[in-house]
Structures are given as structure tokens and as C-alpha cells.
Coordinates of C-alpha atoms in Angstrom, one line a residue:
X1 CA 16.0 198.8 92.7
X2 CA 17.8 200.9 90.5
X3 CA 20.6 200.3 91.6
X4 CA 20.3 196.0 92.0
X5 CA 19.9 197.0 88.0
X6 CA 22.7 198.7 87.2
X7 CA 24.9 195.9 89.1
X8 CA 22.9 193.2 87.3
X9 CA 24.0 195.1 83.4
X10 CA 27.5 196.2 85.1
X11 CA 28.0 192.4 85.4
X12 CA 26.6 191.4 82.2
X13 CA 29.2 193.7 80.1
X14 CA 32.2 192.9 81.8
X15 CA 31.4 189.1 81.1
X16 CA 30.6 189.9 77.7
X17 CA 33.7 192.0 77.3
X18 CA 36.2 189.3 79.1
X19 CA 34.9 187.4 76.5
X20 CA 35.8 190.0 74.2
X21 CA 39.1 190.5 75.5
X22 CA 40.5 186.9 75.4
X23 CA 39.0 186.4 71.6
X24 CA 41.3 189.7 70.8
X25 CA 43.9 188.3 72.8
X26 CA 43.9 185.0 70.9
X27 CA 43.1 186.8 67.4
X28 CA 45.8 189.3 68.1
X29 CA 48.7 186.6 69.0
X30 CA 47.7 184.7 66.0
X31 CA 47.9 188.2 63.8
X32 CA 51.2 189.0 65.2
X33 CA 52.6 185.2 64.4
X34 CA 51.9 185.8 60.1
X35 CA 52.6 189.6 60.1
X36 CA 54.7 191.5 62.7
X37 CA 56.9 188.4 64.0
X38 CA 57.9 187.1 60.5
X39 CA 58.7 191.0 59.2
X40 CA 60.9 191.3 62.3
X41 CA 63.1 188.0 61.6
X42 CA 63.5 189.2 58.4
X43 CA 64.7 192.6 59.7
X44 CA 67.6 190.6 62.3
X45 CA 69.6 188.9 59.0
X46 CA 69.8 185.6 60.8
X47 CA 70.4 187.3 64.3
X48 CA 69.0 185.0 66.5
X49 CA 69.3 187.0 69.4
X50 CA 68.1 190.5 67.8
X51 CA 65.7 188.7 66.5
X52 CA 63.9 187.3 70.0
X53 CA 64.9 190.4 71.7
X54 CA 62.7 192.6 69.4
X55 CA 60.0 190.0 69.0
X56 CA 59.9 190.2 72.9
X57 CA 59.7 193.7 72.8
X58 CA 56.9 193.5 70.5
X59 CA 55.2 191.0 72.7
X60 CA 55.5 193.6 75.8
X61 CA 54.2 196.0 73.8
X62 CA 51.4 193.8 72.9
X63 CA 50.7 192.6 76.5
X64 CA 50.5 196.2 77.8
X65 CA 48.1 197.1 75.1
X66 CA 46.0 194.5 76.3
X67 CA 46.1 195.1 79.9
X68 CA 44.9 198.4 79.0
X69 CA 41.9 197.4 76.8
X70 CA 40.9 195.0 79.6
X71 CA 40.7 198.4 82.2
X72 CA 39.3 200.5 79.1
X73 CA 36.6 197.8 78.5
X74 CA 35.7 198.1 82.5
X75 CA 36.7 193.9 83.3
X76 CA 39.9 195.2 85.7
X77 CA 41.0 198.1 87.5
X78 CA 45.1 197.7 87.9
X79 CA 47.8 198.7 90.5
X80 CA 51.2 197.8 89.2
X81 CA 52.8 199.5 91.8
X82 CA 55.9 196.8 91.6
X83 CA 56.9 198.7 88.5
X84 CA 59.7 201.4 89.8
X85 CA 61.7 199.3 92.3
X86 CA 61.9 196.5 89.3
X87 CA 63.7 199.4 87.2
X88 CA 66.9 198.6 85.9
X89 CA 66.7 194.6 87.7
X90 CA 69.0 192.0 85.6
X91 CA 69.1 188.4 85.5
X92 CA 66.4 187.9 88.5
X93 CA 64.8 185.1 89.4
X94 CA 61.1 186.8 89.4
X95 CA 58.7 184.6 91.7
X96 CA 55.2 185.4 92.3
X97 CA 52.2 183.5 93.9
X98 CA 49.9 182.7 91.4
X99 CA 45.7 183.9 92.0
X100 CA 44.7 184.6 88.4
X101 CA 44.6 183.6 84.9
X102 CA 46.0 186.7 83.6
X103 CA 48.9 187.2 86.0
X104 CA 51.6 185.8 83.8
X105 CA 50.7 188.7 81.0
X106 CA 50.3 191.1 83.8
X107 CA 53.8 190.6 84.8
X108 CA 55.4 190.6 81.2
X109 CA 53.7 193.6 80.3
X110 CA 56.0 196.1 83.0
X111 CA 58.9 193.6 83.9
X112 CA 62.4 194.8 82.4
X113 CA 63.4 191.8 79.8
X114 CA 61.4 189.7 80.8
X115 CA 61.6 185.4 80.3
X116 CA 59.2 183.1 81.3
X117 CA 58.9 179.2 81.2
X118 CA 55.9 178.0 79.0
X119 CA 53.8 175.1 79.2
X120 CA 54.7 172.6 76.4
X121 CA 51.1 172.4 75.5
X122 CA 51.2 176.0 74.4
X123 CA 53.5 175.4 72.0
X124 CA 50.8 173.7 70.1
X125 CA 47.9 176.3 70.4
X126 CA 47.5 178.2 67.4
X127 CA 47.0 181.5 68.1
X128 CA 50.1 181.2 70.5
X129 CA 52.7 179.0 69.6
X130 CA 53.9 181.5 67.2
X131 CA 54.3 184.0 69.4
X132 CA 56.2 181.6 72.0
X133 CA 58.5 180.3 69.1
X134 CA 59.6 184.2 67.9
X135 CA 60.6 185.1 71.3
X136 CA 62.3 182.4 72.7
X137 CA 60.4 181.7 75.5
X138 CA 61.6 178.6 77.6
X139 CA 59.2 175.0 77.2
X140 CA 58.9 173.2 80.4
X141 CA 59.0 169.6 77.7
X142 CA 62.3 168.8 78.1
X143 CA 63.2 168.7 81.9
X144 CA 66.7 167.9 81.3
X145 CA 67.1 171.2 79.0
X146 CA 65.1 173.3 81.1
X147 CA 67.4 174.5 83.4
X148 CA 70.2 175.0 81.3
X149 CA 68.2 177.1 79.3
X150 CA 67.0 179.5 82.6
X151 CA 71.0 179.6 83.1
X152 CA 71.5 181.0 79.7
X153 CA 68.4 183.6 79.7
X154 CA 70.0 184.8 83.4
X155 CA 73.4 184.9 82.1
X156 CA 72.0 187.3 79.2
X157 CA 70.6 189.4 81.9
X158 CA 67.0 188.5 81.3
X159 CA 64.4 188.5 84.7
X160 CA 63.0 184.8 84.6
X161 CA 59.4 185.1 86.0
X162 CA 58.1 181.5 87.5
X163 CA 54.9 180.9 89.7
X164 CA 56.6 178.6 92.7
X165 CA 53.7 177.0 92.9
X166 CA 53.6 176.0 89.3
X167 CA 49.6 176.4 88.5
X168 CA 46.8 178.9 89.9
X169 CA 46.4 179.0 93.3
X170 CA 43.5 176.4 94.2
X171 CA 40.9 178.7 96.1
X172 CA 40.5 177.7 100.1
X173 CA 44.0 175.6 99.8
X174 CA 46.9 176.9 100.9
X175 CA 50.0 177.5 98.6
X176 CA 52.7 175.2 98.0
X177 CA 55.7 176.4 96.7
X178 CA 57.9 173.6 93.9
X179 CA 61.7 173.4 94.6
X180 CA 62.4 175.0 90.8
X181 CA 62.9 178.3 91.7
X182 CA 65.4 177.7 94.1
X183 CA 66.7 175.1 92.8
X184 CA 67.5 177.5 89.4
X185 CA 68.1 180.7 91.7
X186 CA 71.2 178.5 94.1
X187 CA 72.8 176.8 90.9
X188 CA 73.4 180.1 88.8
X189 CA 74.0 182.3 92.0
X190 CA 70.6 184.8 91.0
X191 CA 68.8 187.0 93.8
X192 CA 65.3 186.0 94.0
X193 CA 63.0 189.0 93.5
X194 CA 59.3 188.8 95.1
X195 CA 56.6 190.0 94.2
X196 CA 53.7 189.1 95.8
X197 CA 50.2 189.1 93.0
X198 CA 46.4 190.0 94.2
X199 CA 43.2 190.2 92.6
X200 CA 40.1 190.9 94.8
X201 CA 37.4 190.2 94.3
X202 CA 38.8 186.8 93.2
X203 CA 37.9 185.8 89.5
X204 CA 39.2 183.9 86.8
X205 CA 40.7 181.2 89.0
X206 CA 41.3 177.7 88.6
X207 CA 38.9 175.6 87.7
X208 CA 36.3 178.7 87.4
X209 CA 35.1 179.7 83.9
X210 CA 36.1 182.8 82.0
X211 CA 32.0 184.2 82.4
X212 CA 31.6 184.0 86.1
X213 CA 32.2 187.8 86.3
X214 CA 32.3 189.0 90.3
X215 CA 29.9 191.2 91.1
X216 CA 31.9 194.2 91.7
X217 CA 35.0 194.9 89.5
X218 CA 37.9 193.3 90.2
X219 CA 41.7 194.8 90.6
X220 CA 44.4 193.1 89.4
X221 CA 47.7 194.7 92.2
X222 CA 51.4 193.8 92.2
X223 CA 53.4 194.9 95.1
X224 CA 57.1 194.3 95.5
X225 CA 58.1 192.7 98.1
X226 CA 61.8 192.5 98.2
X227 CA 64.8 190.2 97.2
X228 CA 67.2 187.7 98.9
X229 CA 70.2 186.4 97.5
X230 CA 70.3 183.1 96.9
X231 CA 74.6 182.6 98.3
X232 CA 73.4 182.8 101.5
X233 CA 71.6 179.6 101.6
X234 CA 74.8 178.0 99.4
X235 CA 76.7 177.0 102.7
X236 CA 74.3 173.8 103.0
X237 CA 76.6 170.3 102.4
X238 CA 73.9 169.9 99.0
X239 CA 72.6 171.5 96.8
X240 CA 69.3 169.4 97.1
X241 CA 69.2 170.4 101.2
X242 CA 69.8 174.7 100.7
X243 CA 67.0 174.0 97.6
X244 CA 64.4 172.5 100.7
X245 CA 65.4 175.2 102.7
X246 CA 65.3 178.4 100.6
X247 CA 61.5 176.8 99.3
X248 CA 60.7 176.3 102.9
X249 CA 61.4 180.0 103.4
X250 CA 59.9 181.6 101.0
X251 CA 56.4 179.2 100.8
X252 CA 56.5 180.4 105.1
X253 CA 57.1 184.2 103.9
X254 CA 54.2 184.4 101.8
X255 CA 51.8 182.7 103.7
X256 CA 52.5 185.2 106.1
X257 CA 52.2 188.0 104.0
X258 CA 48.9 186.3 102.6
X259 CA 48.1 185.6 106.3
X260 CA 48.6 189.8 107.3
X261 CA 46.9 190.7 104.1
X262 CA 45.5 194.7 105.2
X263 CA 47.3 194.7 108.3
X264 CA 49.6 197.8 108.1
X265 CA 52.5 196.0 110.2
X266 CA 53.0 193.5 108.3
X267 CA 53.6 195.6 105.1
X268 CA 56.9 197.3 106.7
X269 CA 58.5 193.7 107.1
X270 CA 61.5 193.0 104.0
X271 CA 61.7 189.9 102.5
X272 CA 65.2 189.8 104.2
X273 CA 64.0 190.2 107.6
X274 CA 61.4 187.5 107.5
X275 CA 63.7 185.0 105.3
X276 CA 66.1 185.1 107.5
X277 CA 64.1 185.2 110.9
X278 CA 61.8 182.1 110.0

């Protein structure tokens, strides 16, 4: 009995705090875009490229203070265990599948310069767009743009993260991987790191709102899995045909990881190994 209640008011606070959370999330990026952001331009003189790099800084800063209030507040538990092999990466292609809502901050919070590509309809939500505009971040609006703008983050030695799959993971479908991040990865010659993103008990998924707390506390883990370079697929006649293949790869790579999810053989396999054997 006593204990059924302490699950039932456990449950209650971490939906109240979630709640709690994403209004300082929101409040906070909307803070940041009329005090800290415009103080930093000011600081760069006109330097463009100072300019985003600190307001990105800033931004990771700011994600990581987050993550932590989220685990203070008790709505997460976190294992970012990816963090020390990603040390000192450069102009990676960072894929990822794609469980939770919060997976995108997760990752910018402990990823080394870290870039993403933004939903255009971000760039219209107040309490982010400022945020997205300071730091450069790439919008997904202009398709022919888009990839020339990935070219020049890598080039600058910036890790590009991108979900393969493009939204949340629909829950009981399997994944399917977009050709973008191999397309990107083949045509500037950038490894492809993995990373491979899980949060159990499942929760703030697609289509599920922000208050249907699990009834345990969730973990939010991100395990490296390994990288591949992208010039081995490059000796296909097209461009369009090594894109299809590398995709293919990698979507049959992590459903087998998803697929061996606990078993302890699976977790000794490299990227490299199962790439190249599928």
C-alpha cells in the first residue's frame, strides 16, 4: 500500500516537474536571445564567426545546465557514456537513432563543437529562434543551401549531428534511415560517427504528450558505437548508388544493435565489422 503511494506521488512530481523543466527551457532560451546572445555579438566586433562560436558555447553551457536540472528535479537519470571516445572528434558526421524528444539537447550538451540542422519551423518559435539565429545553426528551408552549408560547418571542423531517420522513432515501427547523411558524409569525404541513443522506460515519444510520465524513472544513455569512413563506399559508378548503399548499411547495423539490445555479444561488435560484413 505504501508503497503503490509513493509510486503514485513519485509519478505526479516528475510530470509536474517535466512540465517545469520545458517552461525553464523555453523561458531560459528566450532570456538568453535579449541578454547573453546580443552582449556576446557586441563583444565579437562584427566577427561573424567568434561570434557563433561563443554563442554556441554558451548554448552548450546552457544545454548541460539543463540536462542537469532535469536529473536534479528527479524526470531523468543519464548515462553519457559516449562522451570520452568523442574527445577531440572533428568535422564528423554524428548520426544517432532518434527515441526521445530531448535527444537532440542531450547530444549538444557533451558533443565537441557541435552543429546541427534545425527544423525551419523553429526559426519562428519565440523562445528559440533567437537562440538558433546567434549560433548559426543550419535550417532544413532551403534544400538547395542545405548541403552546402553542412560542407562548410565540416570544413570548419564542426561534428554535424543528424537523426537518419529525420523525426522520433514511431513506437512498434521499425527505423528507416533518409539518404542525407550519407549523402553529406560521401560528398565532403567525413567519417560517420555512431552513436546509438536509449531511453527506457520509453517516454516523451512521438505523438505522446509531455505529462504521460512512466511509472518508473526513465534513463536517458548514449553509447558510442564506432565510425566508418565514408571513402570506402566512394568506388560506386554514382554518387546516388554508394549513398543507397552506405544508408542500407547503417539502417541494417542498427536494427541489429536495437535487435541485440542486453545481449553482451553483440556489444563487442565495431561498427566496422558489421558495415562491412552486411
Amino acid at each position: 500500500m505504501l508503497l503503490n503511494l509513493w509510486q503514485i506521488i513519485n509519478r505526479t512530481w516528475r510530470r509536474f516537474a517535466t512540465g517545469l523543466c520545458f517552461a525553464v527551457f523555453g523561458l531560459g532560451g528566450l532570456l538568453l536571445s535579449i541578454t547573453a546572445l546580443p552582449a556576446l555579438a557586441l563583444l565579437s566586433n562584427g566577427n561573424e564567426r567568434q561570434r557563433e562560436a561563443r554563442a554556441r558555447c554558451l548554448v552548450q553551457m546552457t544545454f548541460r545546465w539543463f540536462i542537469g536540472i532535469m536529473k536534479w528535479t528527479g524526470v531523468f537519470n543519464f548515462d553519457f557514456n559516449a562522451t570520452e571516445q568523442l574527445k577531440g572528434t572533428r568535422g564528423h558526421v554524428i548520426i544517432a537513432n532518434h527515441p526521445c524528444l530531448i535527444d537532440v539537447v542531450a547530444l549538444i550538451s557533451f558533443v565537441p563543437n557541435p552543429d546541427c540542422v534545425v527544423k525551419s519551423h523553429l526559426w519562428k518559435n519565440p523562445f528559440m529562434r533567437g537562440v538558433i539565429r546567434s549560433t548559426g545553426y543550419i535550417s532544413n528551408d532551403d534544400p538547395e543551401g542545405l548541403v552546402q552549408d553542412c560542407e562548410r560547418s565540416l570544413a570548419r571542423g564542426n561534428n554535424l549531428i543528424i537523426f537518419p531517420e529525420g523525426t522520433r522513432t514511431t513506437p512498434g515501427k521499425g527505423i528507416k534511415f533518409q539518404r542525407g547523411a550519407a549523402h553529406l558524409a560521401l560528398r565532403t569525404g567525413a567519417k560517420v560517427t555512431a552513436l546509438r541513443v536509449d531511453c527506457s522506460p520509453v517516454t516523451l515519444i512521438k505523438n505522446e504528450a509531455w505529462y504521460c510520465a512512466p511509472e518508473r524513472k526513465p534513463t536517458l544513455s548514449v553509447r558510442y558505437l564506432g565510425e566508418i569512413d565514408s571513402a570506402s563506399y566512394c568506388d560506386a559508378e554514382k554518387l546516388s548508388i554508394a549513398a543507397r548503399q552506405l544508408t542500407r548499411d547503417l539502417q541494417n547495423y542498427y536494427e541489429k544493435v536495437l535487435e541485440d539490445d542486453g545481449k553482451p555479444e553483440a556489444r563487442d561488435q565495431s561498427l566496422d565489422y558489421r558495415v562491412a560484413g552486411s
